[in-house]
């Protein structure tokens, strides 16, 4: 033990057990954000559904015929868990590939950094470019366009993360002062986010005059909070589990 | 100029990522896409039930829906 202190006994875990830890963290993160969905987000969805019902006509989305509201609440929870597990599987592969290049002295620190990037790409950037909308806002006719925009925004976010981290890595290797590297990283991120906002087409849907702004913004905050819970829990839990895995050697 | 030991000090060992890990990640993303996308382009009517079941998750995760 005494001989290992100097290099902090750091070993690289094998991929399969690492994936197991991330998947478990994904289940935990999904359960946490799924609970947020039930307690917070569904409360923000309810007024939008009431509004839809009040309209009477138009797209009813087939809610009543196929699946009851209470079943949709279960689906909202399970869908969130499913998404979190999918994210965790993807993040596990990315984490393993870039672990040795992530800042942070421990796996807990590195996992937190990668989860923060994931939150930026999959939550913050879409929130800036195409904020989430509750039911009653979207036009079913434009969903294909909106899906394409959404995927383009996620792709731009991934490219931004890759470019900025490559740049930061290069500058660090050149021995630039850490504060200068940080400033360059922030500037490059802002520039690329601005380019995404300007170049990717806007959401074609206008919010109906009968939809109060409070209904929309309560929902958007609830949705962003849900994604924050997901990524925070994923990063902290995976970091804790992988840290233990690496220390065990 | 920079000595080898200097550049090595804060680098954690790399992890070998097997090819199946990337395949699994892509498969997982595709499964999420099938569940999450709204226009039924891939699953058509067979997916309607799963589609309506996961409806609220789609909205709350910020994905495009109706
Ligand atoms: Zn919808």
Tab-separated table of C-alpha atoms and ligand atoms in Angstrom:
chain	number	residue	atom	x	y	z
A	1	UNK	CA	0.000	0.000	0.000
A	2	UNK	CA	2.751	2.445	0.912
A	3	UNK	CA	4.444	1.983	-2.450
A	4	UNK	CA	1.271	2.769	-4.337
A	5	UNK	CA	0.601	6.102	-2.638
A	6	UNK	CA	2.864	8.103	-4.911
A	7	UNK	CA	0.950	7.500	-8.125
A	8	UNK	CA	-2.418	7.351	-6.318
A	9	UNK	CA	-2.744	3.693	-7.280
A	10	UNK	CA	-4.637	4.705	-10.402
A	11	UNK	CA	-5.532	1.861	-12.699
A	12	UNK	CA	-7.748	1.755	-15.748
A	13	UNK	CA	-10.891	-0.294	-15.152
A	14	UNK	CA	-11.956	-2.731	-17.830
A	15	UNK	CA	-14.830	-1.662	-20.042
A	16	UNK	CA	-17.478	-4.261	-19.177
A	17	UNK	CA	-17.574	-3.535	-15.410
A	18	UNK	CA	-17.409	0.186	-16.214
A	19	UNK	CA	-20.468	-0.156	-18.449
A	20	UNK	CA	-22.266	-1.978	-15.645
A	21	UNK	CA	-21.590	0.898	-13.241
A	22	UNK	CA	-22.813	3.469	-15.773
A	23	UNK	CA	-25.958	1.476	-16.559
A	24	UNK	CA	-26.747	1.218	-12.851
A	25	UNK	CA	-26.177	4.956	-12.534
A	26	UNK	CA	-28.532	5.383	-15.505
A	27	UNK	CA	-31.296	3.508	-13.704
A	28	UNK	CA	-30.770	5.646	-10.589
A	29	UNK	CA	-30.702	8.857	-12.645
A	30	UNK	CA	-33.809	7.750	-14.543
A	31	UNK	CA	-35.679	7.001	-11.330
A	32	UNK	CA	-34.708	10.380	-9.850
A	33	UNK	CA	-35.707	12.400	-12.918
A	34	UNK	CA	-38.757	10.151	-13.418
A	35	UNK	CA	-39.911	11.127	-9.935
A	36	UNK	CA	-39.316	14.768	-10.865
A	37	UNK	CA	-41.458	14.132	-13.954
A	38	UNK	CA	-44.325	12.782	-11.857
A	39	UNK	CA	-44.159	15.431	-9.127
A	40	UNK	CA	-43.142	18.554	-11.091
A	41	UNK	CA	-43.362	18.202	-14.876
A	42	UNK	CA	-46.742	16.455	-14.980
A	43	UNK	CA	-48.138	19.304	-12.896
A	44	UNK	CA	-46.972	21.655	-15.646
A	45	UNK	CA	-48.374	19.419	-18.402
A	46	UNK	CA	-51.853	19.275	-16.840
A	47	UNK	CA	-52.926	22.862	-17.677
A	48	UNK	CA	-51.764	22.371	-21.272
A	49	UNK	CA	-53.880	19.226	-21.596
A	50	UNK	CA	-56.839	21.072	-20.060
A	51	UNK	CA	-56.349	23.778	-22.654
A	52	UNK	CA	-56.342	21.193	-25.415
A	53	UNK	CA	-59.531	19.710	-24.070
A	54	UNK	CA	-61.122	23.163	-23.913
A	55	UNK	CA	-60.341	23.680	-27.582
A	56	UNK	CA	-62.351	20.581	-28.287
A	57	UNK	CA	-61.597	20.363	-31.960
A	58	UNK	CA	-58.383	19.655	-33.778
A	59	UNK	CA	-55.664	17.178	-33.022
A	60	UNK	CA	-56.581	15.028	-30.066
A	61	UNK	CA	-53.478	12.884	-30.598
A	62	UNK	CA	-55.558	9.795	-29.877
A	63	UNK	CA	-54.953	9.999	-26.128
A	64	UNK	CA	-58.325	8.754	-25.017
A	65	UNK	CA	-58.632	5.880	-27.460
A	66	UNK	CA	-55.291	4.193	-26.988
A	67	UNK	CA	-53.845	4.926	-23.583
A	68	UNK	CA	-55.460	6.406	-20.464
A	69	UNK	CA	-53.981	9.426	-18.676
A	70	UNK	CA	-52.892	7.365	-15.663
A	71	UNK	CA	-51.112	4.938	-17.986
A	72	UNK	CA	-49.400	7.883	-19.641
A	73	UNK	CA	-48.092	8.975	-16.239
A	74	UNK	CA	-46.505	5.545	-15.836
A	75	UNK	CA	-45.154	5.863	-19.378
A	76	UNK	CA	-43.748	9.301	-18.556
A	77	UNK	CA	-41.825	7.788	-15.673
A	78	UNK	CA	-40.654	4.679	-17.530
A	79	UNK	CA	-39.805	6.651	-20.665
A	80	UNK	CA	-37.582	8.906	-18.585
A	81	UNK	CA	-35.874	5.865	-17.050
A	82	UNK	CA	-35.401	4.381	-20.522
A	83	UNK	CA	-33.869	7.598	-21.871
A	84	UNK	CA	-31.526	7.835	-18.879
A	85	UNK	CA	-30.326	4.256	-19.390
A	86	UNK	CA	-29.742	4.945	-23.104
A	87	UNK	CA	-27.753	8.074	-22.207
A	88	UNK	CA	-25.756	6.101	-19.633
A	89	UNK	CA	-24.783	3.413	-22.186
A	90	UNK	CA	-23.629	6.062	-24.662
A	91	UNK	CA	-21.826	8.071	-21.986
A	92	UNK	CA	-20.063	4.916	-20.747
A	93	UNK	CA	-18.462	4.340	-24.167
A	94	UNK	CA	-17.532	8.017	-24.504
A	95	UNK	CA	-16.201	8.114	-20.955
A	96	UNK	CA	-14.002	5.093	-21.508
A	97	UNK	CA	-12.684	6.564	-24.748
A	98	UNK	CA	-11.806	10.010	-23.343
A	99	UNK	CA	-11.223	9.249	-19.651
A	100	UNK	CA	-7.483	9.826	-19.859
A	101	UNK	CA	-8.075	13.237	-21.411
A	102	UNK	CA	-10.801	14.533	-19.102
A	103	UNK	CA	-9.792	17.048	-16.453
A	104	UNK	CA	-10.095	15.868	-12.869
A	105	UNK	CA	-7.903	13.733	-10.649
A	106	UNK	CA	-10.516	11.128	-9.793
A	107	UNK	CA	-13.197	9.276	-11.709
A	108	UNK	CA	-15.785	11.181	-9.682
A	109	UNK	CA	-14.382	14.444	-11.008
A	110	UNK	CA	-14.034	13.244	-14.592
A	111	UNK	CA	-17.536	11.750	-14.677
A	112	UNK	CA	-18.922	15.042	-13.353
A	113	UNK	CA	-17.178	16.919	-16.179
A	114	UNK	CA	-18.533	14.582	-18.851
A	115	UNK	CA	-22.051	14.689	-17.372
A	116	UNK	CA	-21.900	18.495	-17.390
A	117	UNK	CA	-20.979	18.382	-21.086
A	118	UNK	CA	-23.851	15.933	-21.687
A	119	UNK	CA	-26.256	18.308	-19.953
A	120	UNK	CA	-24.956	21.164	-22.086
A	121	UNK	CA	-25.391	19.257	-25.347
A	122	UNK	CA	-28.651	17.414	-24.670
A	123	UNK	CA	-30.446	19.914	-22.415
A	124	UNK	CA	-29.039	23.459	-22.389
A	125	UNK	CA	-28.357	23.862	-26.106
A	126	UNK	CA	-31.819	22.579	-27.173
A	127	UNK	CA	-33.328	24.787	-24.438
A	128	UNK	CA	-31.646	27.804	-26.031
A	129	UNK	CA	-32.384	26.962	-29.663
A	130	UNK	CA	-35.680	25.081	-29.460
A	131	UNK	CA	-37.120	25.136	-25.931
A	132	UNK	CA	-39.395	22.273	-24.900
A	133	UNK	CA	-43.104	22.784	-25.462
A	134	UNK	CA	-46.037	21.297	-23.555
A	135	UNK	CA	-48.946	19.637	-25.364
A	136	UNK	CA	-51.309	22.125	-27.067
A	137	UNK	CA	-48.442	24.082	-28.610
A	138	UNK	CA	-47.031	21.964	-31.409
A	139	UNK	CA	-48.496	21.567	-34.877
A	140	UNK	CA	-48.611	17.829	-35.710
A	141	UNK	CA	-47.945	18.759	-39.332
A	142	UNK	CA	-44.489	20.121	-38.556
A	143	UNK	CA	-43.259	17.329	-36.285
A	144	UNK	CA	-40.953	15.925	-38.973
A	145	UNK	CA	-39.321	19.323	-39.463
A	146	UNK	CA	-39.032	19.839	-35.722
A	147	UNK	CA	-37.480	16.401	-35.238
A	148	UNK	CA	-34.898	17.225	-37.931
A	149	UNK	CA	-34.123	20.558	-36.239
A	150	UNK	CA	-33.828	18.857	-32.851
A	151	UNK	CA	-31.392	16.249	-34.200
A	152	UNK	CA	-29.413	18.970	-36.009
A	153	UNK	CA	-29.118	20.904	-32.735
A	154	UNK	CA	-27.906	17.800	-30.877
A	155	UNK	CA	-25.405	17.113	-33.670
A	156	UNK	CA	-24.151	20.702	-33.522
A	157	UNK	CA	-23.791	20.312	-29.749
A	158	UNK	CA	-21.715	17.150	-30.136
A	159	UNK	CA	-19.503	18.861	-32.743
A	160	UNK	CA	-19.135	21.883	-30.440
A	161	UNK	CA	-18.076	19.666	-27.544
A	162	UNK	CA	-15.545	17.821	-29.726
A	163	UNK	CA	-14.056	21.004	-31.222
A	164	UNK	CA	-13.814	22.876	-27.922
A	165	UNK	CA	-12.277	19.942	-26.053
A	166	UNK	CA	-9.778	19.358	-28.868
A	167	UNK	CA	-8.848	23.031	-28.776
A	168	UNK	CA	-8.565	23.082	-24.985
A	169	UNK	CA	-6.415	19.951	-25.086
A	170	UNK	CA	-4.079	21.468	-27.683
A	171	UNK	CA	-3.721	24.739	-25.775
A	172	UNK	CA	-3.066	22.916	-22.518
A	173	UNK	CA	-0.408	20.764	-24.179
A	174	UNK	CA	1.264	23.959	-25.444
A	175	UNK	CA	1.590	25.049	-21.823
A	176	UNK	CA	-0.770	28.019	-21.996
A	177	UNK	CA	-1.883	29.498	-18.677
A	178	UNK	CA	-4.995	27.647	-17.393
A	179	UNK	CA	-7.036	30.851	-17.176
A	180	UNK	CA	-6.187	31.676	-20.797
A	181	UNK	CA	-7.198	28.143	-21.825
A	182	UNK	CA	-10.471	28.514	-19.915
A	183	UNK	CA	-11.179	31.880	-21.519
A	184	UNK	CA	-10.471	30.494	-24.995
A	185	UNK	CA	-12.740	27.523	-24.262
A	186	UNK	CA	-15.595	29.762	-23.142
A	187	UNK	CA	-15.202	32.071	-26.152
A	188	UNK	CA	-15.115	29.173	-28.608
A	189	UNK	CA	-18.209	27.627	-26.964
A	190	UNK	CA	-20.111	30.911	-27.144
A	191	UNK	CA	-19.130	31.384	-30.795
A	192	UNK	CA	-20.193	27.866	-31.784
A	193	UNK	CA	-23.472	28.082	-29.839
A	194	UNK	CA	-24.175	31.426	-31.534
A	195	UNK	CA	-23.444	29.843	-34.915
A	196	UNK	CA	-25.860	27.001	-34.102
A	197	UNK	CA	-28.589	29.425	-33.041
A	198	UNK	CA	-28.122	31.504	-36.191
A	199	UNK	CA	-27.603	28.757	-38.773
A	200	UNK	CA	-30.077	26.058	-37.704
A	201	UNK	CA	-33.658	26.927	-38.739
A	202	UNK	CA	-36.059	28.045	-36.015
A	203	UNK	CA	-38.973	26.036	-34.649
A	204	UNK	CA	-41.697	26.670	-37.264
A	205	UNK	CA	-44.546	26.473	-34.725
A	206	UNK	CA	-46.050	29.658	-33.335
A	207	UNK	CA	-47.464	29.409	-29.827
A	208	UNK	CA	-51.242	29.800	-30.017
A	209	UNK	CA	-52.808	32.989	-28.715
A	210	UNK	CA	-54.944	30.920	-26.333
A	211	UNK	CA	-51.865	29.423	-24.614
A	212	UNK	CA	-50.801	31.596	-21.638
A	213	UNK	CA	-47.068	32.299	-21.423
A	214	UNK	CA	-47.062	30.963	-17.861
A	215	UNK	CA	-48.246	27.542	-19.065
A	216	UNK	CA	-45.401	27.377	-21.565
A	217	UNK	CA	-42.665	28.666	-19.252
A	218	UNK	CA	-43.702	26.646	-16.210
A	219	UNK	CA	-43.404	23.607	-18.434
A	220	UNK	CA	-40.051	24.633	-19.908
A	221	UNK	CA	-38.535	25.168	-16.468
A	222	UNK	CA	-39.950	21.867	-15.228
A	223	UNK	CA	-38.525	20.077	-18.259
A	224	UNK	CA	-35.095	21.676	-17.892
A	225	UNK	CA	-35.129	20.814	-14.183
A	226	UNK	CA	-35.959	17.223	-15.039
A	227	UNK	CA	-32.968	17.017	-17.405
A	228	UNK	CA	-30.767	18.683	-14.780
A	229	UNK	CA	-31.779	16.040	-12.238
A	230	UNK	CA	-31.095	13.314	-14.808
A	231	UNK	CA	-27.590	14.459	-15.768
A	232	UNK	CA	-26.560	15.476	-12.246
A	233	UNK	CA	-27.616	12.144	-10.796
A	234	UNK	CA	-26.010	10.266	-13.685
A	235	UNK	CA	-22.696	12.088	-13.283
A	236	UNK	CA	-22.528	11.838	-9.506
A	237	UNK	CA	-23.677	8.220	-9.255
A	238	UNK	CA	-21.511	6.940	-12.121
A	239	UNK	CA	-18.560	8.909	-10.748
A	240	UNK	CA	-18.992	7.407	-7.301
A	241	UNK	CA	-19.357	3.848	-8.634
A	242	UNK	CA	-16.493	4.053	-11.155
A	243	UNK	CA	-14.263	5.707	-8.565
A	244	UNK	CA	-14.756	2.712	-6.291
A	245	UNK	CA	-14.184	0.372	-9.221
A	246	UNK	CA	-10.890	2.066	-10.142
A	247	UNK	CA	-9.640	2.180	-6.553
A	248	UNK	CA	-10.377	-1.492	-6.079
A	249	UNK	CA	-8.084	-2.040	-9.042
B	1	UNK	CA	12.102	20.789	-24.009
B	2	UNK	CA	9.319	19.305	-21.944
B	3	UNK	CA	10.509	16.168	-20.273
B	4	UNK	CA	8.541	12.969	-20.690
B	5	UNK	CA	7.850	12.721	-16.979
B	6	UNK	CA	6.360	16.196	-16.952
B	7	UNK	CA	3.772	15.431	-19.626
B	8	UNK	CA	2.866	12.125	-18.013
B	9	UNK	CA	2.172	13.288	-14.468
B	10	UNK	CA	-1.580	13.918	-14.584
B	11	UNK	CA	-2.608	11.464	-17.258
B	12	UNK	CA	-4.841	8.594	-16.218
B	13	UNK	CA	-4.419	5.297	-18.046
B	14	UNK	CA	-6.598	4.878	-21.143
B	15	UNK	CA	-9.362	2.297	-21.367
B	16	UNK	CA	-9.726	0.067	-24.397
B	17	UNK	CA	-13.278	0.483	-25.762
B	18	UNK	CA	-14.418	-2.656	-27.607
B	19	UNK	CA	-16.239	-2.231	-30.921
B	20	UNK	CA	-19.391	-3.799	-29.467
B	21	UNK	CA	-19.581	-0.913	-26.999
B	22	UNK	CA	-20.073	1.571	-29.850
B	23	UNK	CA	-22.531	-0.777	-31.564
B	24	UNK	CA	-24.498	-1.032	-28.331
B	25	UNK	CA	-24.476	2.743	-27.905
B	26	UNK	CA	-25.803	3.243	-31.438
B	27	UNK	CA	-28.442	0.552	-30.941
B	28	UNK	CA	-29.556	2.211	-27.695
B	29	UNK	CA	-29.821	5.603	-29.408
B	30	UNK	CA	-31.811	4.090	-32.252
B	31	UNK	CA	-34.182	2.411	-29.790
B	32	UNK	CA	-34.676	5.776	-28.080
B	33	UNK	CA	-35.343	7.365	-31.465
B	34	UNK	CA	-38.000	4.743	-32.244
B	35	UNK	CA	-39.710	5.387	-28.930
B	36	UNK	CA	-39.317	9.139	-29.038
B	37	UNK	CA	-40.045	10.225	-32.590
B	38	UNK	CA	-43.568	11.400	-33.154
B	39	UNK	CA	-44.470	10.851	-36.778
B	40	UNK	CA	-44.570	7.063	-36.785
B	41	UNK	CA	-42.240	7.014	-39.798
B	42	UNK	CA	-40.411	3.887	-38.690
B	43	UNK	CA	-42.775	1.849	-36.567
B	44	UNK	CA	-45.944	2.981	-38.341
B	45	UNK	CA	-49.176	1.945	-36.658
B	46	UNK	CA	-47.580	-0.978	-34.846
B	47	UNK	CA	-45.821	1.556	-32.660
B	48	UNK	CA	-48.885	3.625	-31.819
B	49	UNK	CA	-49.389	2.029	-28.435
B	50	UNK	CA	-45.770	2.392	-27.291
B	51	UNK	CA	-45.822	5.824	-28.833
B	52	UNK	CA	-48.797	7.005	-26.767
B	53	UNK	CA	-47.452	5.242	-23.692
B	54	UNK	CA	-44.209	7.254	-23.774
B	55	UNK	CA	-45.947	10.474	-24.847
B	56	UNK	CA	-45.355	12.462	-21.649
B	57	UNK	CA	-41.688	11.469	-21.475
B	58	UNK	CA	-41.206	12.835	-24.985
B	59	UNK	CA	-42.584	16.234	-23.971
B	60	UNK	CA	-40.855	16.404	-20.598
B	61	UNK	CA	-37.440	15.464	-22.028
B	62	UNK	CA	-37.751	18.319	-24.530
B	63	UNK	CA	-38.222	16.165	-27.612
B	64	UNK	CA	-40.488	17.350	-30.441
B	65	UNK	CA	-44.087	16.125	-30.169
B	66	UNK	CA	-47.529	17.442	-30.995
C	1	LIG	ZN1	-47.506	15.367	-27.580
